[in-house]
Coordinates of C-alpha atoms in Angstrom, one line a residue:
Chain A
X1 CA 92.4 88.0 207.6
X2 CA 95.5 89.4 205.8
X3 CA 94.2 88.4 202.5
X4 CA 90.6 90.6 203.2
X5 CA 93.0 93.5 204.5
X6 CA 94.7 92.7 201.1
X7 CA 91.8 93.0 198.8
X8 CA 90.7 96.2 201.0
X9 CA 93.7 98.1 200.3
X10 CA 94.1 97.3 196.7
X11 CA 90.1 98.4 196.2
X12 CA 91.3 101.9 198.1
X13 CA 94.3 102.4 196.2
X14 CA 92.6 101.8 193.0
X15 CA 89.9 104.6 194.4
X16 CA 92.2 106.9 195.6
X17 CA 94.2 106.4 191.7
X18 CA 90.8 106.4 189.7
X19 CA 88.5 109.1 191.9
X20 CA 90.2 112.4 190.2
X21 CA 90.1 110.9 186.9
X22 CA 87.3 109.3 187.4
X23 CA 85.6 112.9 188.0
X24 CA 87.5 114.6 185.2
X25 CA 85.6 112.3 182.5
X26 CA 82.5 112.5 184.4
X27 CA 81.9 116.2 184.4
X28 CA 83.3 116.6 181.0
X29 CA 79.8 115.3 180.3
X30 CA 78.4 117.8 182.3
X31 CA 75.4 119.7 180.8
X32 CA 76.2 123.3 182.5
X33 CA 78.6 125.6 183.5
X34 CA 80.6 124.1 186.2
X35 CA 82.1 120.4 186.6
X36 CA 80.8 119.9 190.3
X37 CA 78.3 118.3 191.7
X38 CA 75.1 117.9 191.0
X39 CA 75.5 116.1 187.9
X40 CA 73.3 117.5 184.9
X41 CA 74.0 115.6 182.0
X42 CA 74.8 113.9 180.0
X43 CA 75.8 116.3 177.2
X44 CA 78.1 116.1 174.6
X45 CA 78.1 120.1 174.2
X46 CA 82.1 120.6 175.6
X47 CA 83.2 118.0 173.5
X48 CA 81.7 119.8 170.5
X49 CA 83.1 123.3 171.9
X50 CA 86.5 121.9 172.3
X51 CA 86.5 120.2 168.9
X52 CA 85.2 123.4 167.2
X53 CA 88.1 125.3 169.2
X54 CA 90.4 126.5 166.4
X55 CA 93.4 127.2 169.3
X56 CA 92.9 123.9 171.1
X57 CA 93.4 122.0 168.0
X58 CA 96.0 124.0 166.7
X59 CA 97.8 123.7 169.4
X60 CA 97.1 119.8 169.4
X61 CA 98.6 119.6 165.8
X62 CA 101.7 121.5 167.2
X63 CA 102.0 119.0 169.7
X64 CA 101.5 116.0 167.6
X65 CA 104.6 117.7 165.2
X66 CA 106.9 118.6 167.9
X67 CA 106.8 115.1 169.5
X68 CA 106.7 112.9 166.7
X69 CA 109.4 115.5 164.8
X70 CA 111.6 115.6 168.7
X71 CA 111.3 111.6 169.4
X72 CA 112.5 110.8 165.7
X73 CA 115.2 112.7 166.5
X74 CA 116.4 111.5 170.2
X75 CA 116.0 107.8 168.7
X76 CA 118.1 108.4 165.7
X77 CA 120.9 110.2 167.6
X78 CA 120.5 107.7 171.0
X79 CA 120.4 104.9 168.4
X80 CA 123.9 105.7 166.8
X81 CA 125.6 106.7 169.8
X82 CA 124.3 103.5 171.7
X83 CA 125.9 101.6 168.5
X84 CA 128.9 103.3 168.8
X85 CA 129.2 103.1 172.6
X86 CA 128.3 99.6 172.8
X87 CA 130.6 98.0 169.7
X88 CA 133.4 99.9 169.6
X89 CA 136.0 100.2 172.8
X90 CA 136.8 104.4 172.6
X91 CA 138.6 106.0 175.5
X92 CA 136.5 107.9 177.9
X93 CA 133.3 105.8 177.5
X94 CA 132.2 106.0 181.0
X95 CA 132.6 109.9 180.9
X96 CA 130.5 109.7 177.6
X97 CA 127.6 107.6 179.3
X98 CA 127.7 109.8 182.2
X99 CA 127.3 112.7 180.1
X100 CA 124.8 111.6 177.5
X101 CA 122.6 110.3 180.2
X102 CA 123.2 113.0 182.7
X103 CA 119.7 115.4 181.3
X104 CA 118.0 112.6 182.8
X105 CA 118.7 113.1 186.1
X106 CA 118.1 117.4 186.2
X107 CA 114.7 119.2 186.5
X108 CA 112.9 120.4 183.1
X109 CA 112.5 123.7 184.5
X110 CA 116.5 123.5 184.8
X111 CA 117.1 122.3 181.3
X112 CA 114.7 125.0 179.8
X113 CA 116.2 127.8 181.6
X114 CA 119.8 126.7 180.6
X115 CA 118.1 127.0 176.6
X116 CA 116.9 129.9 177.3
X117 CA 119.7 131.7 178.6
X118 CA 121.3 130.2 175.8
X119 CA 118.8 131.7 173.0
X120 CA 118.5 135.2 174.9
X121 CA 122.5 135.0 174.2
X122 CA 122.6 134.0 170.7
X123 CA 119.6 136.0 169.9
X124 CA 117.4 133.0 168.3
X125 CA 113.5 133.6 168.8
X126 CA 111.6 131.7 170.4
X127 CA 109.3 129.3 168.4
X128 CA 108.0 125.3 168.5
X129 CA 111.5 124.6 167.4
X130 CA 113.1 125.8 170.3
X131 CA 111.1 124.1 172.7
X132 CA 111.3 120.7 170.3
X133 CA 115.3 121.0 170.7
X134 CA 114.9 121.1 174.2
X135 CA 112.6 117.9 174.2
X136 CA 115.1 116.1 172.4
X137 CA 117.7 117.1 174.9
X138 CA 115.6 115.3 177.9
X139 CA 114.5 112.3 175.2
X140 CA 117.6 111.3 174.2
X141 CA 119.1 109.9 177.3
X142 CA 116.4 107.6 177.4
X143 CA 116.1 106.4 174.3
X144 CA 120.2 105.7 174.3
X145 CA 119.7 104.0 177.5
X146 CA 117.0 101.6 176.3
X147 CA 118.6 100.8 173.2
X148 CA 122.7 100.6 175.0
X149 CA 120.3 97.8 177.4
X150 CA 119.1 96.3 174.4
X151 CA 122.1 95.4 171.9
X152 CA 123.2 92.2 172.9
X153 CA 126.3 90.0 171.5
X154 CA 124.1 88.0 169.0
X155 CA 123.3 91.4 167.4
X156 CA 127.4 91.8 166.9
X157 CA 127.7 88.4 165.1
X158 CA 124.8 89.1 162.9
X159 CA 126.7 92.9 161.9
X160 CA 129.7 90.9 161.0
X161 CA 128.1 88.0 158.8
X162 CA 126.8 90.9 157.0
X163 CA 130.1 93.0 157.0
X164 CA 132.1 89.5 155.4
X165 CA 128.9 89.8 153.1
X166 CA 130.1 92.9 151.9
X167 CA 127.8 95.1 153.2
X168 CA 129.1 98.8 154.0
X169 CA 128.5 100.4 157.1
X170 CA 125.5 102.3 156.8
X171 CA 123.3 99.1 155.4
X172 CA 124.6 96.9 158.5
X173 CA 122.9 100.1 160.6
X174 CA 120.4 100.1 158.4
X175 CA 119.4 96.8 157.3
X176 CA 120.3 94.3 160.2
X177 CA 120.9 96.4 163.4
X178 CA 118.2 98.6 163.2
X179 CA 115.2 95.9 162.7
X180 CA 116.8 93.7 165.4
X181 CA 116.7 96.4 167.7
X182 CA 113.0 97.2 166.4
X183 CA 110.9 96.5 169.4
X184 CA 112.9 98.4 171.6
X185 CA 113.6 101.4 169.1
X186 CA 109.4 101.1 169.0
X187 CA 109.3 101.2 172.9
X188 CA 111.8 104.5 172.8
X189 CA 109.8 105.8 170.2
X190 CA 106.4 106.1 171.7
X191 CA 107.7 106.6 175.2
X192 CA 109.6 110.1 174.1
X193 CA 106.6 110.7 171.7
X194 CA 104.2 110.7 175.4
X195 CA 107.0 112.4 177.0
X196 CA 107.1 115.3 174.4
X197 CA 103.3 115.5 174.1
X198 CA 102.6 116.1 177.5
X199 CA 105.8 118.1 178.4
X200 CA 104.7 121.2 179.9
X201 CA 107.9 123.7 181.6
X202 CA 109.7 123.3 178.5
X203 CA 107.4 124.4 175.9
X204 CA 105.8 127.6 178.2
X205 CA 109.1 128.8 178.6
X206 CA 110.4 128.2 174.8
X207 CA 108.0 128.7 172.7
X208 CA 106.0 132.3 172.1
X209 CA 102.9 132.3 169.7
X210 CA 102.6 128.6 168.4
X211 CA 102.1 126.6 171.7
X212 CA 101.8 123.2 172.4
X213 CA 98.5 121.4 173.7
X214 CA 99.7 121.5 177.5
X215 CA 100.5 125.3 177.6
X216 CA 97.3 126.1 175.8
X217 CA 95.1 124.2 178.6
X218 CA 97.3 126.2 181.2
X219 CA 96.0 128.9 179.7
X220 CA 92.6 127.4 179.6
X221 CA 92.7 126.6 183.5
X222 CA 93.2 130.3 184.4
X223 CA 90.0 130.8 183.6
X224 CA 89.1 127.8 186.7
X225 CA 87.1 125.0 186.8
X226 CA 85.3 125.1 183.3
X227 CA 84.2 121.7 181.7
X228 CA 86.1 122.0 178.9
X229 CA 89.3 121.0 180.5
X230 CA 87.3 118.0 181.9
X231 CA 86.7 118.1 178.2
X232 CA 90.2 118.3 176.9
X233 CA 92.1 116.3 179.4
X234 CA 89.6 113.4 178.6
X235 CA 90.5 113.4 175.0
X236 CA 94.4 113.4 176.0
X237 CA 93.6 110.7 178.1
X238 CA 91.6 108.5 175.4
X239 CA 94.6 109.4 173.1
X240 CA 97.4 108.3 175.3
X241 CA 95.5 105.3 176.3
X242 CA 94.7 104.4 173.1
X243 CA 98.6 104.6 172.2
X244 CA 99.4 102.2 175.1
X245 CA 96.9 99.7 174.3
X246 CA 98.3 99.5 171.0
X247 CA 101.5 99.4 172.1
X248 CA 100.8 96.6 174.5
X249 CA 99.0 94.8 171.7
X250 CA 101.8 95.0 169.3
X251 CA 105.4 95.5 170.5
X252 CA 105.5 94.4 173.9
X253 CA 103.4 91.0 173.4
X254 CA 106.6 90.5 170.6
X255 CA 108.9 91.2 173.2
X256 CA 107.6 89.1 176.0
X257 CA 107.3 86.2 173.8
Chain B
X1 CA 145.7 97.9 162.1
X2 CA 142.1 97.9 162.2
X3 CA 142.0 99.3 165.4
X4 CA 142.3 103.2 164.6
X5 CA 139.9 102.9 161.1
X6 CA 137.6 100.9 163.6
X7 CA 137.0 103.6 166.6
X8 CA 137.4 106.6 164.1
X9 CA 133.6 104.9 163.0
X10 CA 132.6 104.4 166.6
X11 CA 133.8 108.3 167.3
X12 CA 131.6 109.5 164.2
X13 CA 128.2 107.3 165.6
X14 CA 128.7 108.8 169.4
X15 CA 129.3 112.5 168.0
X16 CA 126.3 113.6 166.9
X17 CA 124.6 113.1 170.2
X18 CA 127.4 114.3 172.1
X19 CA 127.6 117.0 170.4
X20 CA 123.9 117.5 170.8
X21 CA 124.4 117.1 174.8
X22 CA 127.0 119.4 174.8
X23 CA 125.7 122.1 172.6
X24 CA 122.1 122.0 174.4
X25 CA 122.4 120.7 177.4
X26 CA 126.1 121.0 178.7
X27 CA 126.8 124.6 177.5
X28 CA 123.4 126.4 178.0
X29 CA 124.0 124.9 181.9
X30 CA 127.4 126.8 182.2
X31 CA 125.9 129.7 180.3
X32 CA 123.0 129.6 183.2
X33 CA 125.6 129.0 186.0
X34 CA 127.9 132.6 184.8
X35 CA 124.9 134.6 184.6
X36 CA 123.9 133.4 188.2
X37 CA 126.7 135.5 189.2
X38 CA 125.6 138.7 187.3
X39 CA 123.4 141.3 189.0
X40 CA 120.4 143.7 188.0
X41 CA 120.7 147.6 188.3
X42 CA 117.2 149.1 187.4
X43 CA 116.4 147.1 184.4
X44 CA 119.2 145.9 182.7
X45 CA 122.2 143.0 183.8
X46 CA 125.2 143.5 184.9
X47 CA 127.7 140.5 184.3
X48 CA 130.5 139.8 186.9
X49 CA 131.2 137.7 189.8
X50 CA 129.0 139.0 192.1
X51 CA 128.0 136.4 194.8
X52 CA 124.6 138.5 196.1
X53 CA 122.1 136.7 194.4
X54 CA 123.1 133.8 196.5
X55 CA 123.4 135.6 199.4
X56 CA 119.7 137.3 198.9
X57 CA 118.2 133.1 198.3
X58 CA 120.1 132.4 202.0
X59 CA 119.4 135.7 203.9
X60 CA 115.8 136.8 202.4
X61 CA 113.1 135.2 204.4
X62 CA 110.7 135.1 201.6
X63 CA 113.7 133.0 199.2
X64 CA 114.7 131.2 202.3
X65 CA 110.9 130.0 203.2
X66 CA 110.7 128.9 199.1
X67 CA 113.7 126.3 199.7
X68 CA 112.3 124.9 203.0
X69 CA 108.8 124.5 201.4
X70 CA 110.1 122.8 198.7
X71 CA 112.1 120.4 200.9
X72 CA 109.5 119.8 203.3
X73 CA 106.9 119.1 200.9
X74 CA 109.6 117.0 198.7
X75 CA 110.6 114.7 201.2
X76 CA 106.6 114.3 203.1
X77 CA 106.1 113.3 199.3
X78 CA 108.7 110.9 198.9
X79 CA 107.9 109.7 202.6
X80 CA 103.8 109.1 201.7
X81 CA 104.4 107.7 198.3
X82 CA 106.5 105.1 199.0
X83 CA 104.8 104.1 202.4
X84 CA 101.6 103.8 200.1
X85 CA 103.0 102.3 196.5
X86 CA 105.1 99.3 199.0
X87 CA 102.3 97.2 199.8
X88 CA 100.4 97.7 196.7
X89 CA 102.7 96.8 194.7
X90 CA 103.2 93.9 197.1
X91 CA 99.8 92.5 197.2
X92 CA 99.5 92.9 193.1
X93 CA 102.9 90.8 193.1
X94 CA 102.3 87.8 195.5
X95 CA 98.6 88.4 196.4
X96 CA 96.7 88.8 192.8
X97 CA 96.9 85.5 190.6
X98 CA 99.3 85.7 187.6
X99 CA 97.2 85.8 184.8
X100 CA 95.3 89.1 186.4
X101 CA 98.4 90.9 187.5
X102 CA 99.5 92.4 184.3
X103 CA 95.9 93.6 184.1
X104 CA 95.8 95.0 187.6
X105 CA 99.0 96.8 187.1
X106 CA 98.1 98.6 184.0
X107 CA 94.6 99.3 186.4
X108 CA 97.0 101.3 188.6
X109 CA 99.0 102.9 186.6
X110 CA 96.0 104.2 183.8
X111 CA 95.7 107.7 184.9
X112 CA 99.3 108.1 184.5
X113 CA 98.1 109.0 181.1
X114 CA 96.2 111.6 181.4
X115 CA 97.6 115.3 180.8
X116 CA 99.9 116.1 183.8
X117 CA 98.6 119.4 183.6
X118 CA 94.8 118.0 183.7
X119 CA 95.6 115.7 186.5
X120 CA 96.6 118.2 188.9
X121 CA 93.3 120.2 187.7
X122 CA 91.2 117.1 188.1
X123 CA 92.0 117.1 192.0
X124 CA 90.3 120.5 192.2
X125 CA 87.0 118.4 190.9
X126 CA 87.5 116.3 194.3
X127 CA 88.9 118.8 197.0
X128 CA 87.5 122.0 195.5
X129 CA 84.8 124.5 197.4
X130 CA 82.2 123.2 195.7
X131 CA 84.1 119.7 194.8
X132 CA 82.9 116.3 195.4
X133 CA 84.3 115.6 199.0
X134 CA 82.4 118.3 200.1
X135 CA 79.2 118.1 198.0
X136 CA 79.2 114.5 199.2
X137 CA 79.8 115.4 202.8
X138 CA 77.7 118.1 202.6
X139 CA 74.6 116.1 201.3
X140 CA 75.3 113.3 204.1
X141 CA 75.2 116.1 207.0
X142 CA 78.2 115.3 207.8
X143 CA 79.0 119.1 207.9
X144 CA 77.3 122.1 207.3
X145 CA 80.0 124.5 205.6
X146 CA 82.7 123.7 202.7
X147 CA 85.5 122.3 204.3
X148 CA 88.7 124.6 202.4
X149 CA 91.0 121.9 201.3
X150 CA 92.3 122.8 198.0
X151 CA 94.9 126.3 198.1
X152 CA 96.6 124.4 200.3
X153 CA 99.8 122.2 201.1
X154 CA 97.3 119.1 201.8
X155 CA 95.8 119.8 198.3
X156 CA 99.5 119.8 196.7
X157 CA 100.9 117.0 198.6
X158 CA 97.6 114.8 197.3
X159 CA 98.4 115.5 193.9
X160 CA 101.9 114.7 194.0
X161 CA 101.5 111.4 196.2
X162 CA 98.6 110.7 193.2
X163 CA 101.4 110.8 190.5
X164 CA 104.1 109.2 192.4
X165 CA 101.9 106.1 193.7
X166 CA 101.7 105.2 190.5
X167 CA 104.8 105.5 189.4
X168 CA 106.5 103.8 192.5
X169 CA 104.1 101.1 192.2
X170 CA 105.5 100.2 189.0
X171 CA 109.5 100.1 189.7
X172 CA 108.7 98.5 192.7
X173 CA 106.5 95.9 191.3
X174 CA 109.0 95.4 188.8
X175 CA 111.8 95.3 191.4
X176 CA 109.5 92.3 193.5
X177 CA 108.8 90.5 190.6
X178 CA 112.8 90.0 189.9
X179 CA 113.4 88.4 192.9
X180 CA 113.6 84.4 193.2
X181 CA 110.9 83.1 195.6
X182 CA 113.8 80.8 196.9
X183 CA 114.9 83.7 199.1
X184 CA 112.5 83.9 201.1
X185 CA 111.8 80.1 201.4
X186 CA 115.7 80.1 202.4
X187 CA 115.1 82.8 205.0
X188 CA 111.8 80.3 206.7
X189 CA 113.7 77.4 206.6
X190 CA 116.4 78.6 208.7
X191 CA 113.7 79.7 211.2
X192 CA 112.7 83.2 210.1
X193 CA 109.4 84.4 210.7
X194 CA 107.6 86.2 208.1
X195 CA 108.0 89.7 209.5
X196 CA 111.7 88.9 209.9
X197 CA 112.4 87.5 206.4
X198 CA 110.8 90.6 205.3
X199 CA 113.1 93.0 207.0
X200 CA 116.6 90.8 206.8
X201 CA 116.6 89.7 203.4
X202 CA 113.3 91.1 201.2
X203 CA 113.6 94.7 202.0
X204 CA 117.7 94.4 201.9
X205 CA 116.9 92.5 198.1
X206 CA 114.6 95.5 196.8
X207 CA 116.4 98.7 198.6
X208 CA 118.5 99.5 194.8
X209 CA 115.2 99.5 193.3
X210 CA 113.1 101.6 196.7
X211 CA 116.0 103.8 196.5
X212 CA 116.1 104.7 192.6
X213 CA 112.0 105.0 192.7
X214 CA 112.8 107.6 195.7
X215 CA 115.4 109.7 193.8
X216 CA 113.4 109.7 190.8
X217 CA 110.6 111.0 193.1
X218 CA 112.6 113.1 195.0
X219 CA 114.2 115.3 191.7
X220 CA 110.6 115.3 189.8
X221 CA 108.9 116.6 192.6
X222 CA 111.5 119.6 193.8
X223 CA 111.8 120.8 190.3
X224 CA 107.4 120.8 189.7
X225 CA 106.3 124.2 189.2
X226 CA 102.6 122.6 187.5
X227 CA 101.3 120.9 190.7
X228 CA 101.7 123.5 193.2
X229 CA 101.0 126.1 191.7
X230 CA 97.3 124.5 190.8
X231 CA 97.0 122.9 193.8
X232 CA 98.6 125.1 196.2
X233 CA 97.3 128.2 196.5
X234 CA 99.4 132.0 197.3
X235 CA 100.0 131.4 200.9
X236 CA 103.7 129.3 200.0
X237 CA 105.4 129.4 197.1
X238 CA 107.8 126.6 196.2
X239 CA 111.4 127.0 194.6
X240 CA 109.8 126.7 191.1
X241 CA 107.4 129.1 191.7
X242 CA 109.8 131.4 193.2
X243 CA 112.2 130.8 189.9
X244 CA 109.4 131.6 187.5
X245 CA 108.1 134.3 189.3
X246 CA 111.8 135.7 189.1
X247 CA 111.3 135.5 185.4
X248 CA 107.7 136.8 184.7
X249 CA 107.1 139.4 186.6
X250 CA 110.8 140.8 187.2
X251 CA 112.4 139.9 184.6
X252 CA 115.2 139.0 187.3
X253 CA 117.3 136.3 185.1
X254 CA 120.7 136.2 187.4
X255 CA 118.2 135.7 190.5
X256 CA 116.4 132.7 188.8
X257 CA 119.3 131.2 187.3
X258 CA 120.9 130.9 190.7
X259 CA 117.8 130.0 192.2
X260 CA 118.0 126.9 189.5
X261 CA 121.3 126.2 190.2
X262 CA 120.8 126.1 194.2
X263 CA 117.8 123.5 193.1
X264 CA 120.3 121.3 191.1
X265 CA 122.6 121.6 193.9
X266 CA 120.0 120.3 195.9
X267 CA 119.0 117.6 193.4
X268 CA 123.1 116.4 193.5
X269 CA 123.7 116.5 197.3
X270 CA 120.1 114.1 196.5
X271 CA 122.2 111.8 194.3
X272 CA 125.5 112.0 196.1
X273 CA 123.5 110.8 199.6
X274 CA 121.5 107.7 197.2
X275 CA 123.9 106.8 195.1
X276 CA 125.7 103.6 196.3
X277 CA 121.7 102.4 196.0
X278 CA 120.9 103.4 192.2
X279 CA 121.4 101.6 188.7
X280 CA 120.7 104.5 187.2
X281 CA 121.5 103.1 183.9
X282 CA 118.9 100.2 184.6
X283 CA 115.8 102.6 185.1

């Protein structure tokens, strides 16, 4: 009896989770004006329109830049400071943790009117690099926390056989610490890069006349239901899905083993 | 002797993103926070320490209603979410076989990859005028006329539960899947039923976990400007809304930056009330 109400609930839950999307993909096949029911189709026509959009896909390519540019960024800098945090014993580390991972806990919408206020001050204009520093500012606690998890004590003895070696420094980073830590600097990586990507409050309030792929389907969605955001937000789907699947297929099944 | 050359390296590695933190995060908040206390006469900013813009958010019904819609519809989410994302992640945990569950979890969690901005739009495909509940219904003669469900808090509190189901099922599956089996053999050895091995010693087990999925629900949804104002129409405006409708079409900076700092005051007094429960750092 349990086990029936079991399967029940998991078949509505996976309904409820899969009936929006599920609609979104169907109707971006929709041959016609508007994505509702009835069902006229299939057409490939709004995946041709949205292809052949010259805004859409430069806005996609400014969105591809700013989160692979923003995530390279938050890893390098989380990377180091995890390092530093992690090896060496400095005074005030707590208050250092507290602050480096404190973005994480405050609203986007906070963090971009805080840069804001802060460009309207120093008079910098507002571009894609304005919103990518602000993506970095909301990546970087999680890519320091994932990698300050992930550096464990037989990393340390590996730095220092390499250190009696007579390596400096910047190769132990390099050349031992860094491809130890690879699967989790991978997992940072592409978890800031979907982060970035799909960041909206942020790059509408930072950036002016290149956009990023989220604000130009806001714009798009003014006009209301239109299948070509079925259209578009199918793509971004198949993109980000793809990402994960490779992701599962590559790092994690490393990880796990 | 090594000591001082060794953290003067450990100083230089932490700096840059400190400095980063401090420059973009730390100082632009504190930049926010003074001109909160600034005022507008006609067009143009006035800085000072002038506490009316928090007066106006406290006093002004329309800014007052903004912080109680907020916080109702924040905490019904939280509420639903959880009540929901509990037993799923329980039955993929201990009722789907091992070798499926990874499988199923990814299941759930797929549309979580979708443009968040898309997602909230693809409930207007389902709850819409001419959407498919009521096309469905409408075709079954069940009713006669459109049912108007999107424009609505209902329609906003859908989408939000949408996202967060997923993402609660997810720490909380993870938060099941940590704990040893023996506990709850213990627990039914010394005599426990099942209900009450659930509420003494599982529930107790996974409430660091419950509680960090509820803050995290609790700070994304207060501060979501996307979902409502897709989904919920011009008869209540949230915080967010209010804030960037401070910015557009007033041009009203001091109001919206105290507007934002009122929200992360909310989002604190959030974190101060959960904290004895989070790991933060273990998210």
């Amino acid at each position: 009896m349990t086990r029936a109400l079991s399967w029940i609930y998991l078949a509505l839950a996976l309904g409820f989770i899969f009936l929006p999307v599920g609609m979104l993909v169907l109707f971006s096949f929709q041959d016609g004006r508007l994505p509702v029911p009835p069902f006229n189709g299939p057409s490939l026509r709004w995946y041709a329109d949205v292809l052949g959009d010259r805004r859409l896909m430069s806005a996609l390519g400014n969105s591809l830049v700013v989160a692979a540019v923003s995530s390279a960024i938050a890893l390098l800098l989380g990377f180091l400071a995890a390092q530093g945090l992690a090896r060496y014993r400095l005074p005030g580390t707590l208050l250092m943790r507290v602050v480096l991972i404190a973005p994480f806990t405050v609203s986007y919408l906070i963090i971009a009117l805080g840069l804001l206020t802060l460009y309207n001050r120093t008079g910098i204009g507002l571009s894609l690099w304005t919103a990518g520093v602000g993506h970095v500012v909301i990546n970087l606690p999680l890519c320091f926390a994932i990698l300050y998890a992930a550096i464990g004590d037989h990393h340390r003895n590996a730095e220092r056989a390499a250190r009696d070696l007579g390596a400096s420094e910047v190769k132990v980073l390099a050349l031992v610490t860094a491809p130890m830590l690879m699967p989790s600097m991978l997992a940072a990586f592409f978890l800031s890069f979907t982060f970035s990507w799909d960041e909206f409050i942020i790059a509408f309030l930072l950036t002016r006349f290149d956009v990023t792929l989220p604000v130009e389907i806001w714009s798009l969605l003014r006009s209301g239901l239109t299948p070509r955001a079925n259209a578009v937000g199918s793509l971004v789907f198949l993109v980000s899905v793809s990402l994960l699947l490779l992701l599962e297929l590559t790092v994690f099944r490393k990880v796990r083993r | 002797m090594a000591r001082a050359h060794d953290n003067r390296q450990g100083w230089g590695l932490v700096a840059p993103a400190l400095i980063w933190t401090i420059a973009f995060f730390v100082v632009p908040f504190l930049m926010m926070l003074a001109l909160s206390f600034a005022k507008m006469e006609g067009r143009s900013v006035v800085s000072g320490f002038f506490p009316d813009n928090y007066i106006r958010i406290f006093t002004e019904p329309s800014l007052l209603r903004g912080l109680v819609v907020s916080l109702e519809i924040t905490v019904t989410v939280t509420v639903i979410s959880m009540v929901l994302a509990y037993p799923l992640a329980w039955i993929i945990a201990f009722r789907v076989p091992e070798r499926w569950q990874r499988l199923v979890l990814i299941l759930t969690i797929l549309p979580f990859w979708t443009s968040y901005v898309v997602r909230s739009y693809s409930w207007l495909l389902v709850l819409g005028q001419n959407g498919v509940i009521n096309k469905t219904l409408m075709a079954l003669d069940v009713i006669s006329e459109p049912i108007s469900m999107s424009a609505s808090r209902f329609a906003t509190v859908t989408g939000f539960v949408h996202f967060f189901v997923m993402l609660l099922t997810l720490t909380i599956f993870a938060n099941l899947k940590q704990l040893s089996p023996n506990y709850a053999r213990a627990a039914q050895d010394l005599g426990a039923g099942r209900l009450a091995t659930f509420r003494h010693v599982i529930l107790p087990l996974t409430l660091p976990g419950l509680m960090t999925g509820a803050f995290l629900t609790f700070v994304l949804c207060i501060g979501d400007y996307i979902t409502p104002q897709i989904l919920g129409g011009n008869n209540e405006l949230t915080l967010p809304q209010l804030i960037m409708m401070q910015l557009g079409r007033r041009g009203d900076f001091p109001m919206a930056s105290a507007m934002a700092v009122v929200l992360m005051g909310i989002v604190t007094l959030a974190y101060l009330f959960s904290a004895r429960w989070l790991r933060i750092d273990r998210l």
